[in-house]
XYZ file of C-alpha atoms in Angstrom:
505
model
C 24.301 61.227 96.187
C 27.367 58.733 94.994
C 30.203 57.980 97.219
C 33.382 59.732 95.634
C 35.935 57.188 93.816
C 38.475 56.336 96.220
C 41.891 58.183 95.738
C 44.402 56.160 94.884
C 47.409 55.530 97.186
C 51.085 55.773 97.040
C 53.640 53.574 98.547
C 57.214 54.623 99.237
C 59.954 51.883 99.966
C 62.119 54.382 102.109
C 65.667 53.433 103.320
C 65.988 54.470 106.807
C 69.665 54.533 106.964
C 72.578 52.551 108.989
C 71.539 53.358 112.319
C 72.703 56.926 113.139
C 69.521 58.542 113.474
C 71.471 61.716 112.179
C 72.072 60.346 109.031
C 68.613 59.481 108.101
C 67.431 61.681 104.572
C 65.073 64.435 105.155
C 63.114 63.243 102.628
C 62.699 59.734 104.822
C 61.656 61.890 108.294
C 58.634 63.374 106.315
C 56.963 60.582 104.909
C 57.167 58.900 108.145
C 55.356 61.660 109.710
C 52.721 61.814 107.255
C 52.178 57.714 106.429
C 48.892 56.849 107.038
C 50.452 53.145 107.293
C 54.364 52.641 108.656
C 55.988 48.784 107.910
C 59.110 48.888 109.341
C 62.024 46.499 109.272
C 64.144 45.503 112.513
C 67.306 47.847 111.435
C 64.900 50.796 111.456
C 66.192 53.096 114.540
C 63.373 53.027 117.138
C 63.369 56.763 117.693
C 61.735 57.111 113.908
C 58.282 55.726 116.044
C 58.256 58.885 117.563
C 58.207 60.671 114.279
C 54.352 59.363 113.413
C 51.055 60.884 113.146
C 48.837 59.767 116.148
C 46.434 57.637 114.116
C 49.398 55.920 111.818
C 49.137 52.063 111.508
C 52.449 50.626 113.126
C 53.068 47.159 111.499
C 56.494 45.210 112.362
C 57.701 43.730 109.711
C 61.445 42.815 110.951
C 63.682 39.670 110.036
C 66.562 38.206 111.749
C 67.600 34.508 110.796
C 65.691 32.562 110.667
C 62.839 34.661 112.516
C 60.164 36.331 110.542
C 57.870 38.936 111.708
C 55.793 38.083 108.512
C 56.904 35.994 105.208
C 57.799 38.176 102.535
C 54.997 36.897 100.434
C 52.495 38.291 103.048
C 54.440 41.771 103.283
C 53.921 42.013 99.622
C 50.211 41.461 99.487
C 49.770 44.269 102.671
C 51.902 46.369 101.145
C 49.539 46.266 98.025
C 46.110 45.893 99.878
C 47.008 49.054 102.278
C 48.173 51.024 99.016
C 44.800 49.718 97.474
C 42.971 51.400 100.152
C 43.609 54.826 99.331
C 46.475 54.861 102.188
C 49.914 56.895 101.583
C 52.358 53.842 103.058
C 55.674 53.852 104.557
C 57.899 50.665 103.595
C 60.644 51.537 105.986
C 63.785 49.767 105.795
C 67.398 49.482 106.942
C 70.005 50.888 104.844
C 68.757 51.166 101.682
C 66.132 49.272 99.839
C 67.973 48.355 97.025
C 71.117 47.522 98.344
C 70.482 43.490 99.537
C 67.293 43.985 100.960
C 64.058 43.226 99.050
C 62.983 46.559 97.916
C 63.056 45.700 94.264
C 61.005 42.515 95.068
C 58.795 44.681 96.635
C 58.348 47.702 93.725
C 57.905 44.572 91.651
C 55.177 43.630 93.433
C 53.271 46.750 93.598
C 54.074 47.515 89.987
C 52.318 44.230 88.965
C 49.229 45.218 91.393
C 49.075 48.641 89.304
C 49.529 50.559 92.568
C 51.666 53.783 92.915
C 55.001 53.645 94.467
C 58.431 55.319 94.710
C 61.832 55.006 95.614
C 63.771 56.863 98.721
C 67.246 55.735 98.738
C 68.900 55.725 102.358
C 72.518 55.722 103.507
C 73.672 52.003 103.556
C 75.636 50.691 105.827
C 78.215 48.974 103.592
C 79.289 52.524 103.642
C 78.642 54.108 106.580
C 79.609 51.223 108.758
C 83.145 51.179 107.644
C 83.593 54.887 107.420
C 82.495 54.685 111.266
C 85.099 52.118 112.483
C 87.315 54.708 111.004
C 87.552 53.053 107.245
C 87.531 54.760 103.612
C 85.984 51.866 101.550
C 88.528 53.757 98.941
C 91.322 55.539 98.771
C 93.870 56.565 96.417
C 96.806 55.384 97.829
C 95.068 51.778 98.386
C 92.961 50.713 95.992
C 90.444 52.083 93.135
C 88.226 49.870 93.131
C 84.974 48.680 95.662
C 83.313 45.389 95.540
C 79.811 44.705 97.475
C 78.128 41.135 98.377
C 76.199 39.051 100.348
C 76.989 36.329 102.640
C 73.420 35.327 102.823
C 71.415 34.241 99.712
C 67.830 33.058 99.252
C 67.802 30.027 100.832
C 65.355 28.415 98.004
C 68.628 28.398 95.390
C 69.914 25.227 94.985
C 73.566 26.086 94.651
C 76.161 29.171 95.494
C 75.656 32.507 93.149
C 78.598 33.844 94.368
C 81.905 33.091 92.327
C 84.693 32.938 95.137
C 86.952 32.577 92.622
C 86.498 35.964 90.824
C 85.281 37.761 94.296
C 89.279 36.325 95.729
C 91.206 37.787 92.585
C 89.352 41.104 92.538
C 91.351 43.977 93.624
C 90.091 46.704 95.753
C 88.031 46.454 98.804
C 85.058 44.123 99.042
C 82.541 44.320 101.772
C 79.997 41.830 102.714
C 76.701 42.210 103.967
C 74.732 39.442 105.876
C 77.837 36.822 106.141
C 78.824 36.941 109.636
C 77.230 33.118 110.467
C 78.721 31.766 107.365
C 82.270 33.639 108.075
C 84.652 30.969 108.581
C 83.133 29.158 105.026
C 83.401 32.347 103.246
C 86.388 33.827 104.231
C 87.527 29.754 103.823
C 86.445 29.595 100.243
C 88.439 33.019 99.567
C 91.382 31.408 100.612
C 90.754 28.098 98.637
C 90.815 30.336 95.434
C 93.409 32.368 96.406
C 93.222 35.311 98.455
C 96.673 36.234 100.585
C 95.712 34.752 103.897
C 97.389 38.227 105.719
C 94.893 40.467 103.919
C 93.606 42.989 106.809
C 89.365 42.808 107.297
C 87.341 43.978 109.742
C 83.572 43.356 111.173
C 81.818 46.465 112.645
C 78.408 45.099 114.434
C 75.500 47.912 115.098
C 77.621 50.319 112.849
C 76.986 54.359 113.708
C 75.050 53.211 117.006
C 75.797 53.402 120.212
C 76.152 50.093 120.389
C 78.786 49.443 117.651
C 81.697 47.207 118.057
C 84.545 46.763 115.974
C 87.336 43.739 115.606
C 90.194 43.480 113.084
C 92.087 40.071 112.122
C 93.120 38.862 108.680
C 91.456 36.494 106.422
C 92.932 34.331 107.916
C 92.249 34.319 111.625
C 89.316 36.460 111.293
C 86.671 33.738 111.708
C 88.030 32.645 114.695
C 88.499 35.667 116.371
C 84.256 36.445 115.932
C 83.730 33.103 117.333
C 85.846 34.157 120.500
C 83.946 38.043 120.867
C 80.494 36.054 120.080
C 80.620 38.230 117.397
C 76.853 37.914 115.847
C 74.822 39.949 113.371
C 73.889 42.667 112.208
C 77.457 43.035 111.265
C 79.378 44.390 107.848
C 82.503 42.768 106.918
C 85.491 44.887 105.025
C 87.898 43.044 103.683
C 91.312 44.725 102.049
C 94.241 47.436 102.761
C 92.304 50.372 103.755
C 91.281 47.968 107.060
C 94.979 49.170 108.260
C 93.712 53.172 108.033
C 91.534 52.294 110.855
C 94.579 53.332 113.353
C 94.656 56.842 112.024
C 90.936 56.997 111.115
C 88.837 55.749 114.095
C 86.989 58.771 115.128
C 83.625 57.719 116.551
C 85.225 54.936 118.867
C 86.593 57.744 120.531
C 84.087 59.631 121.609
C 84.062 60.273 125.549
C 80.951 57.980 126.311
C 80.999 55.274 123.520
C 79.915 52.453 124.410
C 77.972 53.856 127.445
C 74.583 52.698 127.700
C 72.717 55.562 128.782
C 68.494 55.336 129.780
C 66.746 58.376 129.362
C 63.556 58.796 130.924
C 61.292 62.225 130.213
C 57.987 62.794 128.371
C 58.531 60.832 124.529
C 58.226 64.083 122.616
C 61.299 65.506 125.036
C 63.104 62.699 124.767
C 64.481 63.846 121.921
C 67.045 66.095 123.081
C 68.400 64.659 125.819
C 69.026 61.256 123.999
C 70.543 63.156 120.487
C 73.303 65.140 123.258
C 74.475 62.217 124.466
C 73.992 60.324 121.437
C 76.398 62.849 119.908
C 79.234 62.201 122.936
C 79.369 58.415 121.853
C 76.301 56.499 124.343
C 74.121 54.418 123.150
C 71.099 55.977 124.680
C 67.684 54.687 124.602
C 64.232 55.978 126.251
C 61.766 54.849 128.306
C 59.042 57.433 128.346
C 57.702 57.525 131.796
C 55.084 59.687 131.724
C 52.916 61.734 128.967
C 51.516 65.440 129.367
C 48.029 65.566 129.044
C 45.768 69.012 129.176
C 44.653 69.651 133.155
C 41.331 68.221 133.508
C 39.281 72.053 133.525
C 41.264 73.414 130.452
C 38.211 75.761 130.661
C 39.838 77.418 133.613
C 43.371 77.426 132.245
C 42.280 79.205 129.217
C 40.501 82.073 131.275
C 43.496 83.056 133.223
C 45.358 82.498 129.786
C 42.945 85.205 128.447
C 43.098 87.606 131.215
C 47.000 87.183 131.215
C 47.555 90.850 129.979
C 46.326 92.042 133.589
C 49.460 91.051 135.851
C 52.332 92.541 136.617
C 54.163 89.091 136.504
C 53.587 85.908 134.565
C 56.208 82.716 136.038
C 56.697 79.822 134.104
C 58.095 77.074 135.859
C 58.203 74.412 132.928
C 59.083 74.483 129.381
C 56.002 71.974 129.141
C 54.153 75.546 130.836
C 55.051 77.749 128.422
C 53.963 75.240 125.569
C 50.587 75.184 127.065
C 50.116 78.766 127.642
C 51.152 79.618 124.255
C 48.857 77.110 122.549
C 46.086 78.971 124.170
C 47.323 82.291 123.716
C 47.911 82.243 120.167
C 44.014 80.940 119.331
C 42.703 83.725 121.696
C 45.287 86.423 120.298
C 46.800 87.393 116.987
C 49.783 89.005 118.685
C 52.188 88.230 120.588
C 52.318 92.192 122.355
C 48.044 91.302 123.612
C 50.311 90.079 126.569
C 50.303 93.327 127.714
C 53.401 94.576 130.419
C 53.758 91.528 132.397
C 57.063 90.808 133.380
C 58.576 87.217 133.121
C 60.224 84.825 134.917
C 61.472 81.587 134.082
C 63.448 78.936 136.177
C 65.603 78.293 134.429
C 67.362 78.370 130.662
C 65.356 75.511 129.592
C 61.620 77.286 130.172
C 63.863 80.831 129.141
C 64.613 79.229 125.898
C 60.795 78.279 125.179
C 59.440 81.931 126.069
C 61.834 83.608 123.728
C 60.411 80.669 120.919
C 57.365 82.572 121.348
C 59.389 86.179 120.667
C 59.017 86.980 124.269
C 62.753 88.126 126.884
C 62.945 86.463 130.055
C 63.060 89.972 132.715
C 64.076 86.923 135.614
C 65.980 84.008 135.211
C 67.577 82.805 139.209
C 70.962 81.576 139.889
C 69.786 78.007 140.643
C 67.062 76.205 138.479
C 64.689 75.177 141.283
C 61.513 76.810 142.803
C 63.298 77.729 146.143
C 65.522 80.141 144.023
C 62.812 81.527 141.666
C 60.999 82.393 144.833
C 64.364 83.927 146.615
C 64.569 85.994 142.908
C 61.262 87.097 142.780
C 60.704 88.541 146.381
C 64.026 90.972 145.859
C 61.979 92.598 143.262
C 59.819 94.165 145.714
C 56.310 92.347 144.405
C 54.421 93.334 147.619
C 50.596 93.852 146.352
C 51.524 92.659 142.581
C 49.617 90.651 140.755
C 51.294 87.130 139.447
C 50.313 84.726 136.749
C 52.547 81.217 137.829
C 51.848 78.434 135.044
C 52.016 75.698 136.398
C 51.673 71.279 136.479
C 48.869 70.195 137.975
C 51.285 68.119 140.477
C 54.048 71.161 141.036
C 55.331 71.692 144.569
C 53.810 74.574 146.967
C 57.074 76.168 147.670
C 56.734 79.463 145.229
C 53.278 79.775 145.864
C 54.190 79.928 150.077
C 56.663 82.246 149.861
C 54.985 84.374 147.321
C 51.835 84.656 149.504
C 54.413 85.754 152.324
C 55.292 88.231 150.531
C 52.108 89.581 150.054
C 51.952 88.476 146.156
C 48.348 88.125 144.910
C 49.005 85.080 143.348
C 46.813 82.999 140.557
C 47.921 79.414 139.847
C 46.927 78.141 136.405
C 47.493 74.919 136.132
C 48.856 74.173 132.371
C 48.829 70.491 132.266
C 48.886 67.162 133.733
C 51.879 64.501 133.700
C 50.454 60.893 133.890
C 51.725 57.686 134.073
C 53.123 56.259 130.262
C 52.621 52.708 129.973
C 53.048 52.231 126.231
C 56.896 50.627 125.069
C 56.435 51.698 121.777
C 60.249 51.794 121.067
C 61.314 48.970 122.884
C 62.899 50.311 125.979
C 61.641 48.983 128.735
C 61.887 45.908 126.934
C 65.582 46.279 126.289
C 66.131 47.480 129.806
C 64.930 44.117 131.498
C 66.679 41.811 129.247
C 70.642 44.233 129.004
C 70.463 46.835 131.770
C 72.024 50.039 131.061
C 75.256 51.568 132.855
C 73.493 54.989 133.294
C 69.836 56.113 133.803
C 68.841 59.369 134.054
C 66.093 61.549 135.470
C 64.765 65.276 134.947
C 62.295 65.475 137.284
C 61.114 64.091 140.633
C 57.992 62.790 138.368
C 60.229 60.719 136.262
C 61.216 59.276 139.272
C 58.127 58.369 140.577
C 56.713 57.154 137.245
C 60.044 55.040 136.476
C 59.382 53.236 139.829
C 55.582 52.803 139.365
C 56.834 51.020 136.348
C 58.788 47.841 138.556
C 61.320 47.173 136.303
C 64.033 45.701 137.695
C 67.002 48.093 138.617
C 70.342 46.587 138.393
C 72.976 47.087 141.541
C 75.703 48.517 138.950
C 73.743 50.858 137.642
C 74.896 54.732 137.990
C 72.244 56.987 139.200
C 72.127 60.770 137.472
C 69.632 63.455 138.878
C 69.283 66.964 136.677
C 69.582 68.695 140.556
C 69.015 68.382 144.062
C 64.860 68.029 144.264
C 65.186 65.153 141.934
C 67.844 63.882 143.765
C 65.936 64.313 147.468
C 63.099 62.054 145.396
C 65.039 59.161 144.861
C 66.227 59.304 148.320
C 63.065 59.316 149.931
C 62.503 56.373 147.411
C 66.000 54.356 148.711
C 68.003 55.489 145.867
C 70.973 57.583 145.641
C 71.739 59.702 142.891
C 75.772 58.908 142.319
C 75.268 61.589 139.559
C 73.686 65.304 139.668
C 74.094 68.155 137.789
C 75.369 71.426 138.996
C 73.511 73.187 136.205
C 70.165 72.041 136.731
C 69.301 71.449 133.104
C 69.923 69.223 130.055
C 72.893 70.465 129.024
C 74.172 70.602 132.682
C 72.850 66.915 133.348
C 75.075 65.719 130.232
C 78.115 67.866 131.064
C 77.641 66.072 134.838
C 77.348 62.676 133.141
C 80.680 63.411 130.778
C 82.674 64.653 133.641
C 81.775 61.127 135.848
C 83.000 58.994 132.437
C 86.063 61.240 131.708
């Protein structure tokens, strides 16, 4: 019997946006997820990693000056040969592909090769970047017209493409992409042809991150002012009268933990949502996945008491990660949700309370603190002597709630949902980034992510601030010479992040 022909491929040159990984196109988020192949660009916001298939080909393909991951020539011809192969690929790139990049290059290419491709525009930051620092690239009242160009151009041309003379007498606003290096010879040559030396500009570096920074001059002094701040790429220039709306306009600059630089460190797939809160107060957060759930090592056993779950009187989930588990099994053994039977259920807190009602189920017990010795207090007021309990569980949980539930005469099964082990993998850079800048903040959620973090000897710098999600993470890092100078009175993420906005404010 004959082999089938192979299917054809498709690749899509996808913009991935400014930065912001909020203002990346829906359209962008689900070809990542289903690319078979992902070559992505050194703008590309790391957190987009996270986004893949487990069996997706990661290729870096990022330039800086004068520092090539892999000549553009060679990107083409794996672009082609991976598209060749049947493969759905993911050209992933900063901004957008068209605007001063070398997406049309690149569709070129493939359209010579007779491969399938298309086009997903992304938000560039020659727009988003100013409208960040808190300027309208137009406005009525300023100017009607909006000018784009490049500072940097193929270094193979023998002379300038850029007419300095027109560019100076345009009106409008013009903003440059790629130009910081060459800004005192630009903004020079401006002059030269005779642009008013007072006209307002401004360079926004790392626009809509975390890590954005923003300094005004005039064409004039403007060179020498970067020079002073070390002002170095990636960085858009704006140059014209809507620079002086900044003033009124400068919203994100003001958020109440810009600037901060924030580690978190949970599980990579709940990262997520403790990085995107505090993203969303100003910090430029970044992860460092310290450990990864994996199934408990006799899933056989798990998925028995999972089975038989209908037959307590109580079922207590002490994780979020718990009730995940559980329900995974649950919902291959049963159609419906009500084969749970009567079981009460209690959660510890709104975290695990918000999971179980994912799964249509109400919480009967939530306690007034989010830690086991609370849950415990709760559950023995409810007069439980002789009742059967379910408690989901980590392989590596404490022993309090099962010791005071045997004291209280509880008949108690512990099924143990899942494992948290060690992650090694710096798949977005973090641990990378945290040995060569630091951070200002790094949290924890969990006495594991303490453990883990420290298993992982990076270095911990003496400013750093400490912030614990509650007091048995916090007794961890004691017992491991640290002191938590943060710690949450609500003992969850939201109450983590309100603690680490009340230290800043």
């Amino acid at each position: 019997m004959s082999n089938s022909p192979q299917e054809p491929g498709t690749c899509y040159l996808v913009g991935s946006g400014p930065g912001d990984l909020g203002l990346v196109t829906l359209r962008c988020r689900e070809l990542v997820e289903t690319a078979d192949v992902l070559v992505y660009d050194y703008l590309c916001p790391d957190e987009m990693l996270r986004w893949v298939k487990p069996d997706c080909e990661l290729i870096y393909a990022g330039k800086k000056a004068r520092d090539h991951a892999i000549p553009q020539d060679q990107i083409n011809d794996l672009l082609v040969e991976k598209t060749q192969a049947g493969k759905s690929v993911v050209r992933l790139k900063g901004g957008d592909p068209f605007i001063f990049g070398r997406g049309g290059e690149e569709a070129q290419e493939l359209h010579a090769a007779g491969v399938k491709f298309e086009i997903v525009p992304g938000i560039s930051s020659g727009i988003a970047g100013p409208a960040y620092a808190g300027i309208p690239v137009t406005h009525r009242s300023h100017n009607t017209q909006l000018t784009l160009f490049t500072g940097h151009e193929d270094p193979t041309k023998t002379e300038s493409s850029l007419d300095f003379a027109q560019i100076a007498k345009t009106p409008g606003t013009k903003v440059m992409f790629m130009g910081v290096e060459r800004l005192e010879i630009i903004t020079g040559e401006l002059l030269k042809e005779g642009a008013q030396a007072d006209t307002p500009v401004a360079l926004v570096r790392w626009a809509t991150t975390g890590q954005q920074k923003t300094i005004t001059g005039t064409l004039d002094d403007i060179a020498k002012k970067a020079k002073l701040a070390d002002f170095k790429a990636p960085a858009i220039c704006v140059i014209g009268d809507v620079v002086g709306i900044r003033e009124e306009l400068n919203w994100f600059e003001q958020r109440p933990l810009f600037g901060k630089r924030i580690v978190v460190t949970r599980t990579r797939k709940q990262a997520g949502a403790l990085s995107r809160s505090l993203v969303n107060l100003g910090a430029d957060a970044y992860e460092i996945p310290t450990i990864r759930i994996d199934p408990p090592e006799d899933l056989l056993a798990f998925g028995q008491l999972v089975q038989d779950s209908h037959t307590y009187d109580w079922i207590v989930f002490t994780s979020p990660n718990g009730v995940d588990a559980f329900f995974e099994i649950f919902f291959k053994l049963y159609e419906d949700v009500r084969s749970i039977g009567g079981a009460k259920i209690a959660a510890i807190g709104p975290g695990t309370a918000k999971k179980i009602k994912e799964n249509r189920l109400a919480t009967d017990l939530l306690p007034e603190e989010f830690v086991a010795e609370s849950l415990a207090d709760a559950l023995v007021k409810e007069n439980i002597e002789n009742l059967t309990m379910l408690w989901v569980r980590a392989e590596e949980a404490r022993d309090v709630l099962s010791r005071k539930l045997s004291e209280a005469g509880v008949i108690l099964d512990e099924a143990i949902a899942y494992r948290t082990v060690p992650e090694t993998e710096d798949v977005g850079g973090g641990m990378k980034r945290f040995r060569e800048e630091g951070a200002d903040v790094i949290t924890f959620t969990s006495s594991s992510t303490v453990e883990h973090f420290l298993a992982l000897d990076l270095p911990m710098p003496d400013d750093i601030t400490i912030a614990s999600i509650g007091p048995v993470t916090s007794e961890t890092l004691r017992e491991n010479g640290l002191e938590a100078h943060i710690e949450a009175e609500e003992h969850d993420i939201p109450g983590l992040v309100a603690a680490i906005r009340a230290h800043f404010s």
